[in-house]
Amino acid sequence: MKLSWVPKHECDRLRMVSPSAFATACRINTLHAIMRAGSGHIGSSFSAMDIMVWLHLEVLSKPPAGHAPSIYFSSKGHDAPGLYAVLTALGDLPFHKIHELRKLDGLPGHPDIGTVGIPCNTGSLGMGISKAKGMIRADRLNGIRRGIFVMTGDGELQEGQIWESLQGAANACMGELTVIVDHNKIQSDTWIEKVSPLGDLESKFRAFGWEVAAIDGHDFAAMDTILTRFDSISSRPKVLIANTTKGRGVSFMEETSAAGEFEFYKFHSGAPATSVFDDALLELIGEAKRLGGDALCIESETIPDRVPPVGQRLVSAYGEELVRQGARYPNLVVLDADLMVDCGLLPFAEAYPERFIECGIAEQDMVSQASGLALHGKLPIVHSFACFLTPRANEQIYNNATERTKIIYVGSLAGLVPGGPGHSHQSVRDIAILAQIPGLTLIEPACAADAAAALAWAVEGNCGSSYLRLTSIPVDVPFPASTQSLVLGRGNTLREGTAVAIIGYGPVLLTEAWHAAAALDALGIDVRLIDLPWLNSIDADWLVGALAGVTRVLTLDNHYRIGGQGDMIARTIAELGLACRITRLGLDDVPLCGLNPEVLAAHGLDRTAIVRTLSL
Amino acid sequence: MKLSWVPKHECDRLRMVSPSAFATACRINTLHAIMRAGSGHIGSSFSAMDIMVWLHLEVLSKPPAGHAPSIYFSSKGHDAPGLYAVLTALGDLPFHKIHELRKLDGLPGHPDIGTVGIPCNTGSLGMGISKAKGMIRADRLNGIRRGIFVMTGDGELQEGQIWESLQGAANACMGELTVIVDHNKIQSDTWIEKVSPLGDLESKFRAFGWEVAAIDGHDFAAMDTILTRFDSISSRPKVLIANTTKGRGVSFMEETSAAGEFEFYKFHSGAPATSVFDDALLELIGEAKRLGGDALCIESETIPDRVPPVGQRLVSAYGEELVRQGARYPNLVVLDADLMVDCGLLPFAEAYPERFIECGIAEQDMVSQASGLALHGKLPIVHSFACFLTPRANEQIYNNATERTKIIYVGSLAGLVPGGPGHSHQSVRDIAILAQIPGLTLIEPACAADAAAALAWAVEGNCGSSYLRLTSIPVDVPFPASTQSLVLGRGNTLREGTAVAIIGYGPVLLTEAWHAAAALDALGIDVRLIDLPWLNSIDADWLVGALAGVTRVLTLDNHYRIGGQGDMIARTIAELGLACRITRLGLDDVPLCGLNPEVLAAHGLDRTAIVRTLSL
């Protein structure tokens, strides 16, 4: 695969030509960074690009008299590749960083203050306006006058925190604050109009006391005009609704109207296929030449083609089982928060559209709706990424538990990997923040067949509520699916051994442990490997038998060590007074962003680390 | 103290006279229930009373043709005593229950579906509209046509989930849904205009696609008129902004305009003094006689006067230290979410008003504002009740931690007691849902002096972030304050002993253990009692020394057992391979509502339970 980018000196030249020419160069470099990374958000980097370029060329460094330079950050955060392209082109970030998107020590998948030029961490939606308010309060106390510009998505406006943050900004007369809505009309899955329409955005912001304007977010002259108007308003916060086109700059990425019911926008996240990339690059280069002169300087490099990931896909298996359960139980209702595709819900939504409730990016509302559904006789199954579902709606999940109804929660994208999106998306706290909820059983399947079985158990085998924790990356699982039926609190021995017992869960770390066991075998250390899919339930009698004969136990948490499965095993050993020495592997610090193998290794959770730990 | 109430047969008679007469009887019985309980929310029970009476007499049981009876519930939930008065007067609840507010097996402080006539659990603000949406979706799938009426507070409208829930209801054309805002203009601390003004409420709801009307919430005729209008609208959800008076019905409880800056409304929560109660009762009886005829039948009983609680008040000591720290550190900024008085913040707010940020009931916005303040050089100290701060803003607290700034979080009302408000307010999950956050140290002081020391440590001794967990009830602490300075991960031995070590934290359970130790001493069991204020940090060397010579350890968690301090001690024992048998006391189920001693006993956490456990 041949990758191409516009080098720094050519970016400098195009910057002198026009904002549009510069923006086109930045689009090329965004596309390059995402292709090299193998993932990233093209659509919204492109829709927001002209605004970001305008802010960086015309606004941030040219504040009103008496003001310090303005600050900009994105609240949605997944336009980070676009922002990095701008910052590298301007020399605010080292240029070579465009080759290091989503790599360890490179540029994180979502914004992190560890990167020069990033003022705060975002990626979990809805927090940006609140953060800006805090900055403004501090600036006022510090006697600093400065504007703060925050970009939000339009789908992001479905989050309650956005609206929670608005009135206080108006009450405090925060004229320093300008919010720009990248109104590209398409959210994660598909068109907002199909997910959860926003209604009259301008009226909404106005009702909260904000100054409102709407413009074409690709029209630099219009942006200049609005800035002049906004500069004259110091008594209230301002919002600019920038009508943009997702994928702007590449004709076939610019889809402006919703297609069929279950057709989705294809360029929200992930890298395109090589041929699609080539076509897009060709278009962008053509535009750069048209705008900047025919002598466009491009640098290129040929890298190996991406190897398509192989392995078991637990989320797909889950989604297929969901359709089967839906056929069997007419009271089963599925709820989603704009991650229908990623959560494997398309088959159910197509089969039972009347029982599929798309809530939009509104996790708290979704979880509390599940309360009402359950109280009125339905079996709600609630979906999102684990990193959003379990902390954002944590109080709501607990409140539901106090009603003692039956609800199933399903968190995908669980665990440390994929490592590319970064810490806002790596769900490594969900076990700890749910495990103590009465009547809620946490389970993580280790392979595709087990994922289907886990759902069947949650629907048919468990009279209480369940949380299913699902790995989203494909994993080449080397061990067979559990042949036993699921018995609460009991695990399955994947490999017999006498020297040491490794207990873990989920496909990622059990696979690492499986390969570690083979390596340890060669060193004369005979490993017993146990899959314990239960994350907050343990059968003490089973554990006594499972650990019979071994004096050393290693637990593996794809999660923080505190509050993970290892804690449950350790406390059970202590309560039983078993003569075993236990070592718990897991995370102790904020997860790193990078390729999956390098992230697992950096946190001491790959096969090499397991071998090292047990051969000491 | 003489208590009086209107008996059921007299309620029946007054119901026939007029809604106002019936409402006055219900106000008398509300006041009675709260006086007998010793706590409860008078102000908002009284402001909402006329609406509740109107709904129950005129609306719920008289649905449009073809509809099932309508459902009503309160989202704010703290008007529960008023609702109970209505339900008992109507015979929907056994009448004797009015004597059992906030008692074990009685009527919970906030609504719980365990009580007949309560459709869902509320008390954590902002969830009610979402729950109603779920009910409506279920009803539609079940082919049931029925209206749902949800009461919200006006302060409650500061919560983001309210706005997150609105648009979806409009998009789904939920004509079944009517929200009534009890717009009494006063929230927990004081007047909304002083806390966080709501702006133009009607425009806001209209912008979200709702049908809006505003009326006098004490005018039954106006309510009838609006119902007729609303009944004709089936294509969109409706909101009735009911302008009411907090404390309505008792002249001196009806304050209609904001007093001085730091004067507060006195009848939001808690029972009034006896003389105030007598005056209020006299007024209400006079009104009932005026409306219902002079022969009002009243039943009375004389009960012992309430004994004012004595003991150390950690929150007060904390608040005083906060002023001292504020004097020392000009960058210290205090944030609050409408619990200024209950969190001990009044002294700071008076001393440093420019550094006191009142956020209203907007915990997520508050926590993310702290991010911005910290990034721009401030030391934010963030306050609310632990039950709201730590789960509602859980993702925001974690996001802040990923920025590695220094922020102090302070959760009061922590733990199982007070037992009166019920499970929405009993914070028994906060340790588990925060303990794994990198760079966040959790600490719970055991007495007033330790509370001050804990804050000083968090400000001066800890370069990372801290969470202070504070007991709010006064406790007659029998042991002396720690004379040692705080050393991370190390505890203080409160009592020497050789047979068994009890390890715990906080004034409530350490006091129970102190008294249990004396009783066990008499049984020949010599108890070592250790205060370990650190909830997620333990010094293994210290633990080895602290447990020297004992073979039995009992841990005490004022919290769920899973994820509490006992888990930390157990896993450390297991990792070190110490020859100790450990027993962990703590909660396994949803906390019960009741008097403090009866709740502690019911969950096996009082001195008797400790003696029982160790003498087996």
mmCIF file with all atom_site columns, N, CA and C in Angstrom, chain B residues 372-394:
data_model
loop_
_atom_site.group_PDB
_atom_site.id
_atom_site.type_symbol
_atom_site.label_atom_id
_atom_site.label_alt_id
_atom_site.label_comp_id
_atom_site.label_asym_id
_atom_site.label_entity_id
_atom_site.label_seq_id
_atom_site.pdbx_PDB_ins_code
_atom_site.Cartn_x
_atom_site.Cartn_y
_atom_site.Cartn_z
_atom_site.occupancy
_atom_site.B_iso_or_equiv
_atom_site.pdbx_formal_charge
_atom_site.auth_seq_id
_atom_site.auth_comp_id
_atom_site.auth_asym_id
_atom_site.auth_atom_id
_atom_site.pdbx_PDB_model_num
ATOM 1  N N  . GLY B 1 372 ? -11.600 22.037 34.108 1.00 0.00 ? 372 GLY B N  1
ATOM 2  C CA . GLY B 1 372 ? -11.123 23.282 33.512 1.00 0.00 ? 372 GLY B CA 1
ATOM 3  C C  . GLY B 1 372 ? -10.437 24.183 34.530 1.00 0.00 ? 372 GLY B C  1
ATOM 4  N N  . LEU B 1 373 ? -11.000 24.247 35.729 1.00 0.00 ? 373 LEU B N  1
ATOM 5  C CA . LEU B 1 373 ? -10.386 25.060 36.780 1.00 0.00 ? 373 LEU B CA 1
ATOM 6  C C  . LEU B 1 373 ? -8.992  24.533 37.112 1.00 0.00 ? 373 LEU B C  1
ATOM 7  N N  . ALA B 1 374 ? -8.868  23.217 37.240 1.00 0.00 ? 374 ALA B N  1
ATOM 8  C CA . ALA B 1 374 ? -7.573  22.635 37.605 1.00 0.00 ? 374 ALA B CA 1
ATOM 9  C C  . ALA B 1 374 ? -6.564  22.825 36.477 1.00 0.00 ? 374 ALA B C  1
ATOM 10 N N  . LEU B 1 375 ? -7.019  22.656 35.238 1.00 0.00 ? 375 LEU B N  1
ATOM 11 C CA . LEU B 1 375 ? -6.106  22.837 34.100 1.00 0.00 ? 375 LEU B CA 1
ATOM 12 C C  . LEU B 1 375 ? -5.607  24.267 34.015 1.00 0.00 ? 375 LEU B C  1
ATOM 13 N N  . HIS B 1 376 ? -6.392  25.210 34.525 1.00 0.00 ? 376 HIS B N  1
ATOM 14 C CA . HIS B 1 376 ? -5.979  26.615 34.499 1.00 0.00 ? 376 HIS B CA 1
ATOM 15 C C  . HIS B 1 376 ? -5.513  27.092 35.872 1.00 0.00 ? 376 HIS B C  1
ATOM 16 N N  . GLY B 1 377 ? -4.944  26.175 36.660 1.00 0.00 ? 377 GLY B N  1
ATOM 17 C CA . GLY B 1 377 ? -4.173  26.611 37.827 1.00 0.00 ? 377 GLY B CA 1
ATOM 18 C C  . GLY B 1 377 ? -4.877  26.663 39.161 1.00 0.00 ? 377 GLY B C  1
ATOM 19 N N  . LYS B 1 378 ? -6.149  26.268 39.210 1.00 0.00 ? 378 LYS B N  1
ATOM 20 C CA . LYS B 1 378 ? -6.865  26.318 40.478 1.00 0.00 ? 378 LYS B CA 1
ATOM 21 C C  . LYS B 1 378 ? -6.841  24.951 41.161 1.00 0.00 ? 378 LYS B C  1
ATOM 22 N N  . LEU B 1 379 ? -7.120  24.962 42.464 1.00 0.00 ? 379 LEU B N  1
ATOM 23 C CA . LEU B 1 379 ? -7.340  23.718 43.199 1.00 0.00 ? 379 LEU B CA 1
ATOM 24 C C  . LEU B 1 379 ? -8.827  23.623 43.509 1.00 0.00 ? 379 LEU B C  1
ATOM 25 N N  . PRO B 1 380 ? -9.582  22.902 42.676 1.00 0.00 ? 380 PRO B N  1
ATOM 26 C CA . PRO B 1 380 ? -11.033 22.820 42.898 1.00 0.00 ? 380 PRO B CA 1
ATOM 27 C C  . PRO B 1 380 ? -11.359 21.780 43.973 1.00 0.00 ? 380 PRO B C  1
ATOM 28 N N  . ILE B 1 381 ? -12.272 22.145 44.860 1.00 0.00 ? 381 ILE B N  1
ATOM 29 C CA . ILE B 1 381 ? -12.791 21.198 45.842 1.00 0.00 ? 381 ILE B CA 1
ATOM 30 C C  . ILE B 1 381 ? -14.289 21.078 45.587 1.00 0.00 ? 381 ILE B C  1
ATOM 31 N N  . VAL B 1 382 ? -14.702 19.891 45.216 1.00 0.00 ? 382 VAL B N  1
ATOM 32 C CA . VAL B 1 382 ? -16.020 19.642 44.631 1.00 0.00 ? 382 VAL B CA 1
ATOM 33 C C  . VAL B 1 382 ? -16.905 18.931 45.659 1.00 0.00 ? 382 VAL B C  1
ATOM 34 N N  . HIS B 1 383 ? -18.108 19.441 45.869 1.00 0.00 ? 383 HIS B N  1
ATOM 35 C CA . HIS B 1 383 ? -18.959 18.908 46.941 1.00 0.00 ? 383 HIS B CA 1
ATOM 36 C C  . HIS B 1 383 ? -20.337 18.468 46.458 1.00 0.00 ? 383 HIS B C  1
ATOM 37 N N  . SER B 1 384 ? -20.799 17.401 47.037 1.00 0.00 ? 384 SER B N  1
ATOM 38 C CA . SER B 1 384 ? -22.225 17.053 46.999 1.00 0.00 ? 384 SER B CA 1
ATOM 39 C C  . SER B 1 384 ? -22.418 15.907 47.987 1.00 0.00 ? 384 SER B C  1
ATOM 40 N N  . PHE B 1 385 ? -23.626 15.389 48.060 1.00 0.00 ? 385 PHE B N  1
ATOM 41 C CA . PHE B 1 385 ? -23.803 14.145 48.784 1.00 0.00 ? 385 PHE B CA 1
ATOM 42 C C  . PHE B 1 385 ? -23.067 13.051 48.001 1.00 0.00 ? 385 PHE B C  1
ATOM 43 N N  . ALA B 1 386 ? -22.451 12.144 48.741 1.00 0.00 ? 386 ALA B N  1
ATOM 44 C CA . ALA B 1 386 ? -21.672 11.075 48.107 1.00 0.00 ? 386 ALA B CA 1
ATOM 45 C C  . ALA B 1 386 ? -22.520 10.268 47.135 1.00 0.00 ? 386 ALA B C  1
ATOM 46 N N  . CYS B 1 387 ? -23.794 10.069 47.466 1.00 0.00 ? 387 CYS B N  1
ATOM 47 C CA . CYS B 1 387 ? -24.687 9.236  46.650 1.00 0.00 ? 387 CYS B CA 1
ATOM 48 C C  . CYS B 1 387 ? -24.957 9.840  45.285 1.00 0.00 ? 387 CYS B C  1
ATOM 49 N N  . PHE B 1 388 ? -24.825 11.154 45.167 1.00 0.00 ? 388 PHE B N  1
ATOM 50 C CA . PHE B 1 388 ? -25.064 11.807 43.876 1.00 0.00 ? 388 PHE B CA 1
ATOM 51 C C  . PHE B 1 388 ? -23.733 12.079 43.157 1.00 0.00 ? 388 PHE B C  1
ATOM 52 N N  . LEU B 1 389 ? -22.773 12.587 43.912 1.00 0.00 ? 389 LEU B N  1
ATOM 53 C CA . LEU B 1 389 ? -21.506 13.010 43.308 1.00 0.00 ? 389 LEU B CA 1
ATOM 54 C C  . LEU B 1 389 ? -20.792 11.854 42.614 1.00 0.00 ? 389 LEU B C  1
ATOM 55 N N  . THR B 1 390 ? -20.721 10.710 43.277 1.00 0.00 ? 390 THR B N  1
ATOM 56 C CA . THR B 1 390 ? -19.810 9.674  42.786 1.00 0.00 ? 390 THR B CA 1
ATOM 57 C C  . THR B 1 390 ? -20.398 8.786  41.687 1.00 0.00 ? 390 THR B C  1
ATOM 58 N N  . PRO B 1 391 ? -21.697 8.471  41.700 1.00 0.00 ? 391 PRO B N  1
ATOM 59 C CA . PRO B 1 391 ? -22.195 7.693  40.542 1.00 0.00 ? 391 PRO B CA 1
ATOM 60 C C  . PRO B 1 391 ? -22.659 8.580  39.384 1.00 0.00 ? 391 PRO B C  1
ATOM 61 N N  . ARG B 1 392 ? -23.304 9.719  39.682 1.00 0.00 ? 392 ARG B N  1
ATOM 62 C CA . ARG B 1 392 ? -23.853 10.544 38.596 1.00 0.00 ? 392 ARG B CA 1
ATOM 63 C C  . ARG B 1 392 ? -22.725 11.122 37.748 1.00 0.00 ? 392 ARG B C  1
ATOM 64 N N  . ALA B 1 393 ? -21.642 11.509 38.399 1.00 0.00 ? 393 ALA B N  1
ATOM 65 C CA . ALA B 1 393 ? -20.524 12.127 37.668 1.00 0.00 ? 393 ALA B CA 1
ATOM 66 C C  . ALA B 1 393 ? -19.345 11.166 37.573 1.00 0.00 ? 393 ALA B C  1
ATOM 67 N N  . ASN B 1 394 ? -19.625 9.878  37.582 1.00 0.00 ? 394 ASN B N  1
ATOM 68 C CA . ASN B 1 394 ? -18.536 8.904  37.646 1.00 0.00 ? 394 ASN B CA 1
ATOM 69 C C  . ASN B 1 394 ? -17.599 8.989  36.444 1.00 0.00 ? 394 ASN B C  1
#
